[in-house]
PDB file of C-alpha atoms in Angstrom:
ATOM      1  CA  MET A   6     -35.149  -0.116 -10.843  1.00 53.00           C
ATOM      2  CA  ALA A   7     -33.445  -3.498 -11.095  1.00 66.00           C
ATOM      3  CA  PHE A   8     -30.229  -4.058  -9.223  1.00 81.00           C
ATOM      4  CA  THR A   9     -27.533  -4.222 -11.867  1.00 85.00           C
ATOM      5  CA  THR A  10     -23.783  -4.063 -12.090  1.00 91.00           C
ATOM      6  CA  HIS A  11     -22.283  -0.897 -13.505  1.00 92.00           C
ATOM      7  CA  THR A  12     -18.887  -0.094 -14.985  1.00 93.00           C
ATOM      8  CA  THR A  13     -17.438   3.228 -13.820  1.00 93.00           C
ATOM      9  CA  PRO A  14     -15.528   5.657 -16.078  1.00 93.00           C
ATOM     10  CA  SER A  15     -12.271   4.286 -14.603  1.00 93.00           C
ATOM     11  CA  GLY A  16     -13.257   0.766 -15.724  1.00 95.00           C
ATOM     12  CA  PHE A  17     -14.180  -0.616 -12.297  1.00 96.00           C
ATOM     13  CA  LEU A  18     -17.182  -2.949 -12.186  1.00 96.00           C
ATOM     14  CA  LEU A  19     -19.524  -2.003  -9.338  1.00 96.00           C
ATOM     15  CA  PRO A  20     -21.505  -4.939  -7.915  1.00 96.00           C
ATOM     16  CA  SER A  21     -25.291  -5.000  -8.185  1.00 95.00           C
ATOM     17  CA  ILE A  22     -25.685  -4.208  -4.460  1.00 96.00           C
ATOM     18  CA  HIS A  23     -24.305  -0.738  -5.269  1.00 96.00           C
ATOM     19  CA  SER A  24     -27.593   0.030  -7.024  1.00 94.00           C
ATOM     20  CA  ALA A  25     -29.670  -0.758  -3.896  1.00 94.00           C
ATOM     21  CA  PRO A  26     -30.649   2.475  -2.087  1.00 94.00           C
ATOM     22  CA  PRO A  27     -30.495   0.910   1.444  1.00 95.00           C
ATOM     23  CA  PHE A  28     -26.841  -0.017   0.814  1.00 96.00           C
ATOM     24  CA  PHE A  29     -25.886   3.638   1.309  1.00 96.00           C
ATOM     25  CA  SER A  30     -27.508   3.975   4.750  1.00 95.00           C
ATOM     26  CA  GLN A  31     -26.330   2.688   8.117  1.00 95.00           C
ATOM     27  CA  GLN A  32     -28.961   0.048   8.838  1.00 95.00           C
ATOM     28  CA  PRO A  33     -30.520  -0.314  12.323  1.00 95.00           C
ATOM     29  CA  ASN A  34     -30.706  -4.123  12.062  1.00 96.00           C
ATOM     30  CA  LYS A  35     -27.346  -5.494  13.265  1.00 96.00           C
ATOM     31  CA  THR A  36     -27.346  -8.437  10.838  1.00 97.00           C
ATOM     32  CA  THR A  37     -28.097  -6.216   7.842  1.00 96.00           C
ATOM     33  CA  LEU A  38     -25.557  -3.642   9.017  1.00 97.00           C
ATOM     34  CA  ALA A  39     -22.855  -6.319   9.346  1.00 97.00           C
ATOM     35  CA  SER A  40     -23.649  -7.709   5.888  1.00 97.00           C
ATOM     36  CA  PHE A  41     -23.655  -4.288   4.216  1.00 97.00           C
ATOM     37  CA  THR A  42     -20.462  -3.274   6.043  1.00 98.00           C
ATOM     38  CA  ASP A  43     -18.702  -6.420   4.790  1.00 98.00           C
ATOM     39  CA  HIS A  44     -19.848  -5.625   1.238  1.00 98.00           C
ATOM     40  CA  TRP A  45     -18.590  -2.047   1.616  1.00 98.00           C
ATOM     41  CA  ILE A  46     -15.212  -3.255   2.879  1.00 98.00           C
ATOM     42  CA  LYS A  47     -14.767  -5.601  -0.090  1.00 98.00           C
ATOM     43  CA  LEU A  48     -15.886  -2.871  -2.485  1.00 98.00           C
ATOM     44  CA  ILE A  49     -13.590  -0.214  -0.985  1.00 98.00           C
ATOM     45  CA  LEU A  50     -10.539  -2.502  -0.991  1.00 98.00           C
ATOM     46  CA  ALA A  51     -11.183  -3.742  -4.547  1.00 98.00           C
ATOM     47  CA  TYR A  52     -11.632  -0.186  -5.801  1.00 98.00           C
ATOM     48  CA  ALA A  53      -8.529   1.013  -3.945  1.00 98.00           C
ATOM     49  CA  ARG A  54      -6.505  -1.782  -5.571  1.00 97.00           C
ATOM     50  CA  HIS A  55      -7.988  -0.940  -8.988  1.00 97.00           C
ATOM     51  CA  ARG A  56      -7.079   2.749  -8.647  1.00 97.00           C
ATOM     52  CA  ARG A  57      -3.970   2.263  -6.438  1.00 96.00           C
ATOM     53  CA  LEU A  58      -5.492   4.413  -3.696  1.00 97.00           C
ATOM     54  CA  PHE A  59      -3.925   4.143  -0.268  1.00 98.00           C
ATOM     55  CA  TYR A  60      -6.024   6.527   1.832  1.00 98.00           C
ATOM     56  CA  LEU A  61      -9.699   6.996   2.572  1.00 98.00           C
ATOM     57  CA  HIS A  62     -11.036   9.980   4.526  1.00 98.00           C
ATOM     58  CA  VAL A  63     -14.471  10.667   5.937  1.00 97.00           C
ATOM     59  CA  GLU A  64     -14.287  13.926   3.967  1.00 97.00           C
ATOM     60  CA  ASP A  65     -14.359  11.847   0.768  1.00 97.00           C
ATOM     61  CA  ALA A  66     -18.040  11.187   1.509  1.00 95.00           C
ATOM     62  CA  GLU A  67     -18.690  14.869   2.232  1.00 92.00           C
ATOM     63  CA  THR A  68     -17.148  16.408  -0.881  1.00 92.00           C
ATOM     64  CA  SER A  69     -17.386  15.880  -4.628  1.00 91.00           C
ATOM     65  CA  GLY A  70     -14.672  15.655  -7.224  1.00 92.00           C
ATOM     66  CA  ASN A  71     -12.368  13.271  -5.349  1.00 95.00           C
ATOM     67  CA  ASP A  72     -10.948   9.840  -6.229  1.00 96.00           C
ATOM     68  CA  TRP A  73     -13.727   8.056  -4.351  1.00 97.00           C
ATOM     69  CA  ASP A  74     -16.787   9.575  -6.075  1.00 96.00           C
ATOM     70  CA  GLU A  75     -17.344   6.505  -8.276  1.00 96.00           C
ATOM     71  CA  VAL A  76     -17.814   4.272  -5.237  1.00 97.00           C
ATOM     72  CA  LEU A  77     -19.134   6.448  -2.425  1.00 97.00           C
ATOM     73  CA  LYS A  78     -21.824   7.973  -4.624  1.00 96.00           C
ATOM     74  CA  ASN A  79     -24.374   6.564  -7.026  1.00 95.00           C
ATOM     75  CA  GLU A  80     -25.820   9.368  -9.142  1.00 92.00           C
ATOM     76  CA  ARG A  81     -28.098   6.916 -10.969  1.00 91.00           C
ATOM     77  CA  ILE A  82     -30.154   6.390  -7.793  1.00 93.00           C
ATOM     78  CA  ASN A  83     -29.292   9.728  -6.152  1.00 95.00           C
ATOM     79  CA  ARG A  84     -27.518   8.153  -3.153  1.00 95.00           C
ATOM     80  CA  HIS A  85     -24.226   8.625  -1.338  1.00 96.00           C
ATOM     81  CA  VAL A  86     -22.638   7.219   1.801  1.00 97.00           C
ATOM     82  CA  LEU A  87     -23.153   9.461   4.802  1.00 95.00           C
ATOM     83  CA  PRO A  88     -19.945  10.447   6.622  1.00 96.00           C
ATOM     84  CA  VAL A  89     -21.033   8.827   9.906  1.00 96.00           C
ATOM     85  CA  TYR A  90     -21.602   5.505   8.113  1.00 97.00           C
ATOM     86  CA  LEU A  91     -18.237   5.739   6.338  1.00 98.00           C
ATOM     87  CA  GLU A  92     -16.573   6.363   9.701  1.00 97.00           C
ATOM     88  CA  HIS A  93     -18.260   3.193  11.015  1.00 98.00           C
ATOM     89  CA  ILE A  94     -17.069   1.188   7.980  1.00 98.00           C
ATOM     90  CA  MET A  95     -13.526   2.485   8.425  1.00 98.00           C
ATOM     91  CA  GLY A  96     -13.601   1.519  12.118  1.00 98.00           C
ATOM     92  CA  VAL A  97     -14.607  -2.043  11.242  1.00 98.00           C
ATOM     93  CA  MET A  98     -11.815  -2.164   8.655  1.00 98.00           C
ATOM     94  CA  VAL A  99      -9.304  -1.212  11.347  1.00 98.00           C
ATOM     95  CA  GLU A 100     -10.754  -3.830  13.737  1.00 98.00           C
ATOM     96  CA  LYS A 101     -10.287  -6.473  11.022  1.00 98.00           C
ATOM     97  CA  ASN A 102      -6.718  -5.278  10.301  1.00 97.00           C
ATOM     98  CA  LEU A 103      -7.672  -4.275   6.752  1.00 98.00           C
ATOM     99  CA  ALA A 104      -6.750  -0.636   7.405  1.00 98.00           C
ATOM    100  CA  ALA A 105      -4.988   1.509   9.989  1.00 97.00           C
ATOM    101  CA  PHE A 106      -5.920   4.925  11.262  1.00 97.00           C
ATOM    102  CA  GLU A 107      -3.455   7.328   9.671  1.00 94.00           C
ATOM    103  CA  PRO A 108      -2.442   9.448  11.401  1.00 93.00           C
ATOM    104  CA  ALA A 109      -2.940   7.478  14.607  1.00 91.00           C
ATOM    105  CA  ARG A 110      -5.295   8.601  17.394  1.00 93.00           C
ATOM    106  CA  GLN A 111      -8.113   9.791  15.122  1.00 95.00           C
ATOM    107  CA  THR A 112     -10.971   8.021  13.337  1.00 94.00           C
ATOM    108  CA  ARG A 113     -11.535  10.062  10.177  1.00 96.00           C
ATOM    109  CA  SER A 114      -8.697   8.856   7.952  1.00 97.00           C
ATOM    110  CA  VAL A 115      -7.324   5.389   7.218  1.00 98.00           C
ATOM    111  CA  MET A 116      -4.502   3.845   5.262  1.00 98.00           C
ATOM    112  CA  LEU A 117      -6.004   0.935   3.347  1.00 98.00           C
ATOM    113  CA  TYR A 118      -4.518  -2.550   3.239  1.00 98.00           C
ATOM    114  CA  TRP A 119      -5.686  -3.725  -0.166  1.00 97.00           C
ATOM    115  CA  ARG A 120      -2.514  -5.723   0.225  1.00 97.00           C
ATOM    116  CA  LEU A 121      -1.724  -6.682   3.793  1.00 96.00           C
ATOM    117  CA  PRO A 122       1.614  -5.437   5.186  1.00 96.00           C
ATOM    118  CA  GLU A 123       2.883  -9.029   5.017  1.00 97.00           C
ATOM    119  CA  GLU A 124       2.038  -9.130   1.307  1.00 97.00           C
ATOM    120  CA  TRP A 125       3.773  -5.792   0.777  1.00 97.00           C
ATOM    121  CA  ALA A 126       6.832  -7.207   2.567  1.00 97.00           C
ATOM    122  CA  GLU A 127       6.979 -10.121   0.113  1.00 97.00           C
ATOM    123  CA  THR A 128       6.430  -7.783  -2.852  1.00 96.00           C
ATOM    124  CA  LEU A 129       9.185  -5.499  -1.545  1.00 96.00           C
ATOM    125  CA  HIS A 130      11.674  -8.335  -1.107  1.00 96.00           C
ATOM    126  CA  GLU A 131      10.854  -9.852  -4.512  1.00 95.00           C
ATOM    127  CA  TRP A 132      11.349  -6.425  -6.104  1.00 95.00           C
ATOM    128  CA  ALA A 133      14.707  -5.900  -4.355  1.00 94.00           C
ATOM    129  CA  THR A 134      15.848  -9.350  -5.451  1.00 94.00           C
ATOM    130  CA  SER A 135      14.683  -9.043  -9.065  1.00 93.00           C
ATOM    131  CA  THR A 136      16.196  -5.578  -9.523  1.00 92.00           C
ATOM    132  CA  GLY A 137      19.584  -6.488  -8.026  1.00 92.00           C
ATOM    133  CA  HIS A 138      19.246  -4.383  -4.888  1.00 92.00           C
ATOM    134  CA  LEU A 139      20.292  -7.021  -2.361  1.00 94.00           C
ATOM    135  CA  ASN A 140      23.029  -5.819   0.031  1.00 93.00           C
ATOM    136  CA  THR A 141      22.610  -2.274  -1.283  1.00 89.00           C
ATOM    137  CA  ILE A 142      21.493   0.614   0.884  1.00 89.00           C
ATOM    138  CA  MET A 143      18.491   2.353  -0.634  1.00 91.00           C
ATOM    139  CA  THR A 144      16.603   5.395   0.555  1.00 90.00           C
ATOM    140  CA  PHE A 145      12.844   5.189   1.022  1.00 91.00           C
ATOM    141  CA  TYR A 146      12.580   7.561  -1.939  1.00 90.00           C
ATOM    142  CA  ASP A 147      14.520   5.056  -4.105  1.00 90.00           C
ATOM    143  CA  VAL A 148      11.895   2.430  -3.264  1.00 93.00           C
ATOM    144  CA  THR A 149       8.727   4.549  -3.544  1.00 92.00           C
ATOM    145  CA  ASP A 150       9.793   6.546  -6.600  1.00 91.00           C
ATOM    146  CA  PRO A 151      12.022   4.287  -8.721  1.00 87.00           C
ATOM    147  CA  PRO A 152      13.099   5.368 -12.229  1.00 86.00           C
ATOM    148  CA  ILE A 153      11.051   2.484 -13.690  1.00 87.00           C
ATOM    149  CA  GLU A 154       7.463   2.040 -12.426  1.00 90.00           C
ATOM    150  CA  SER A 155       7.213  -0.832  -9.951  1.00 92.00           C
ATOM    151  CA  PRO A 156       4.538  -2.396  -7.727  1.00 93.00           C
ATOM    152  CA  LEU A 157       5.982  -0.214  -4.939  1.00 93.00           C
ATOM    153  CA  SER A 158       5.674   3.107  -6.758  1.00 93.00           C
ATOM    154  CA  SER A 159       3.939   5.671  -4.534  1.00 92.00           C
ATOM    155  CA  ILE A 160       3.500   3.289  -1.583  1.00 96.00           C
ATOM    156  CA  PRO A 161       3.050   5.406   1.571  1.00 95.00           C
ATOM    157  CA  VAL A 162       6.133   5.588   3.773  1.00 93.00           C
ATOM    158  CA  ALA A 163       4.120   4.359   6.790  1.00 94.00           C
ATOM    159  CA  LEU A 164       3.186   1.189   4.881  1.00 96.00           C
ATOM    160  CA  LEU A 165       6.729   0.792   3.551  1.00 95.00           C
ATOM    161  CA  ARG A 166       8.022   1.033   7.120  1.00 94.00           C
ATOM    162  CA  LYS A 167       5.611  -1.745   8.219  1.00 95.00           C
ATOM    163  CA  ALA A 168       6.750  -3.984   5.359  1.00 96.00           C
ATOM    164  CA  ILE A 169      10.410  -3.359   6.186  1.00 96.00           C
ATOM    165  CA  GLY A 170       9.661  -4.154   9.841  1.00 96.00           C
ATOM    166  CA  ILE A 171       8.249  -7.529   8.798  1.00 97.00           C
ATOM    167  CA  LEU A 172      11.318  -8.248   6.652  1.00 97.00           C
ATOM    168  CA  THR A 173      13.595  -7.173   9.520  1.00 96.00           C
ATOM    169  CA  LYS A 174      12.024  -9.787  11.831  1.00 96.00           C
ATOM    170  CA  THR A 175      12.936 -12.493   9.300  1.00 94.00           C
ATOM    171  CA  ASN A 176      16.465 -11.100   8.748  1.00 95.00           C
ATOM    172  CA  ARG A 177      15.704 -10.146   5.130  1.00 96.00           C
ATOM    173  CA  ALA A 178      16.107  -6.385   5.625  1.00 96.00           C
ATOM    174  CA  GLN A 179      17.757  -3.841   7.860  1.00 95.00           C
ATOM    175  CA  LEU A 180      16.416  -0.377   8.564  1.00 93.00           C
ATOM    176  CA  ILE A 181      19.132   2.264   8.162  1.00 91.00           C
ATOM    177  CA  ALA A 182      18.903   5.657   9.858  1.00 85.00           C
ATOM    178  CA  ALA A 183      20.781   8.469   8.126  1.00 74.00           C
ATOM    179  CA  ALA A 184      21.097  12.186   8.682  1.00 72.00           C
ATOM    180  CA  ASP A 185      19.096  12.969   5.550  1.00 73.00           C
ATOM    181  CA  GLY A 186      16.348  10.344   5.983  1.00 78.00           C
ATOM    182  CA  GLU A 187      15.767   6.640   6.312  1.00 86.00           C
ATOM    183  CA  GLY A 188      17.012   3.791   4.234  1.00 90.00           C
ATOM    184  CA  VAL A 189      16.915   0.045   3.966  1.00 94.00           C
ATOM    185  CA  ARG A 190      19.271  -2.763   3.038  1.00 95.00           C
ATOM    186  CA  PHE A 191      17.840  -6.054   1.760  1.00 95.00           C
ATOM    187  CA  PHE A 192      19.350  -9.483   2.314  1.00 94.00           C
ATOM    188  CA  SER A 193      18.727 -12.766   0.509  1.00 88.00           C
ATOM    189  CA  LYS A 194      16.317 -15.265   2.066  1.00 75.00           C
TER     190      LYS A 194
END
C-alpha cells in the first residue's frame, strides 16, 4: 500500500504518514520515536483546531465512537494508537507546553493548546474590544456561551482563566470574584 493522504468524513486532510503502519506504534529507536511523536503532536493539534476539540484522553484510544476516531485509528490499514503510546505523546505535549494535564496530578487527560494561552488572551481581548465589552463586568458564562457564536464559544473555563491571567499581568483585564461565580472586566490597551 502506498502512503497517501486521506480526507476524513469531517473534511480533515490526514498526512501520508498516517497510512504508515509503524506510525501507530511506540518505536524502540529514540530518533524514530521522537520524529513520530512530533508528527503526532502536529496532527493532534491540527485536528483539534479543525474540530474545535479541547481535550484528549487516553480512553479515546481505547474506545470507539468518540471525536478522535478519525485520527487515532486508521481502518484502511487496521491500525490504532495504543493507549500507552498516546499517554507518552500527551506527556511530551505537556513538556513542550502544547497541552496541560487536566485535571492536574494525573497523566491520562490533557487540555490541548491548539492556540497557546497567550494567543487565547489576545483573541479574548480583541473580542471584548470589538463587541464593546470594555469596562463591563462579564461572567465566564457570558464569554464562553455568547448569544452570537464567537472564537471563544465553548472555551474551557481553565483555559479562559489562563488567558485572563495573562491579560491581568498586562493590566488589560481584572478577575472578579462574585458569590454566584467568577467574572472579568476588560480594559483598553
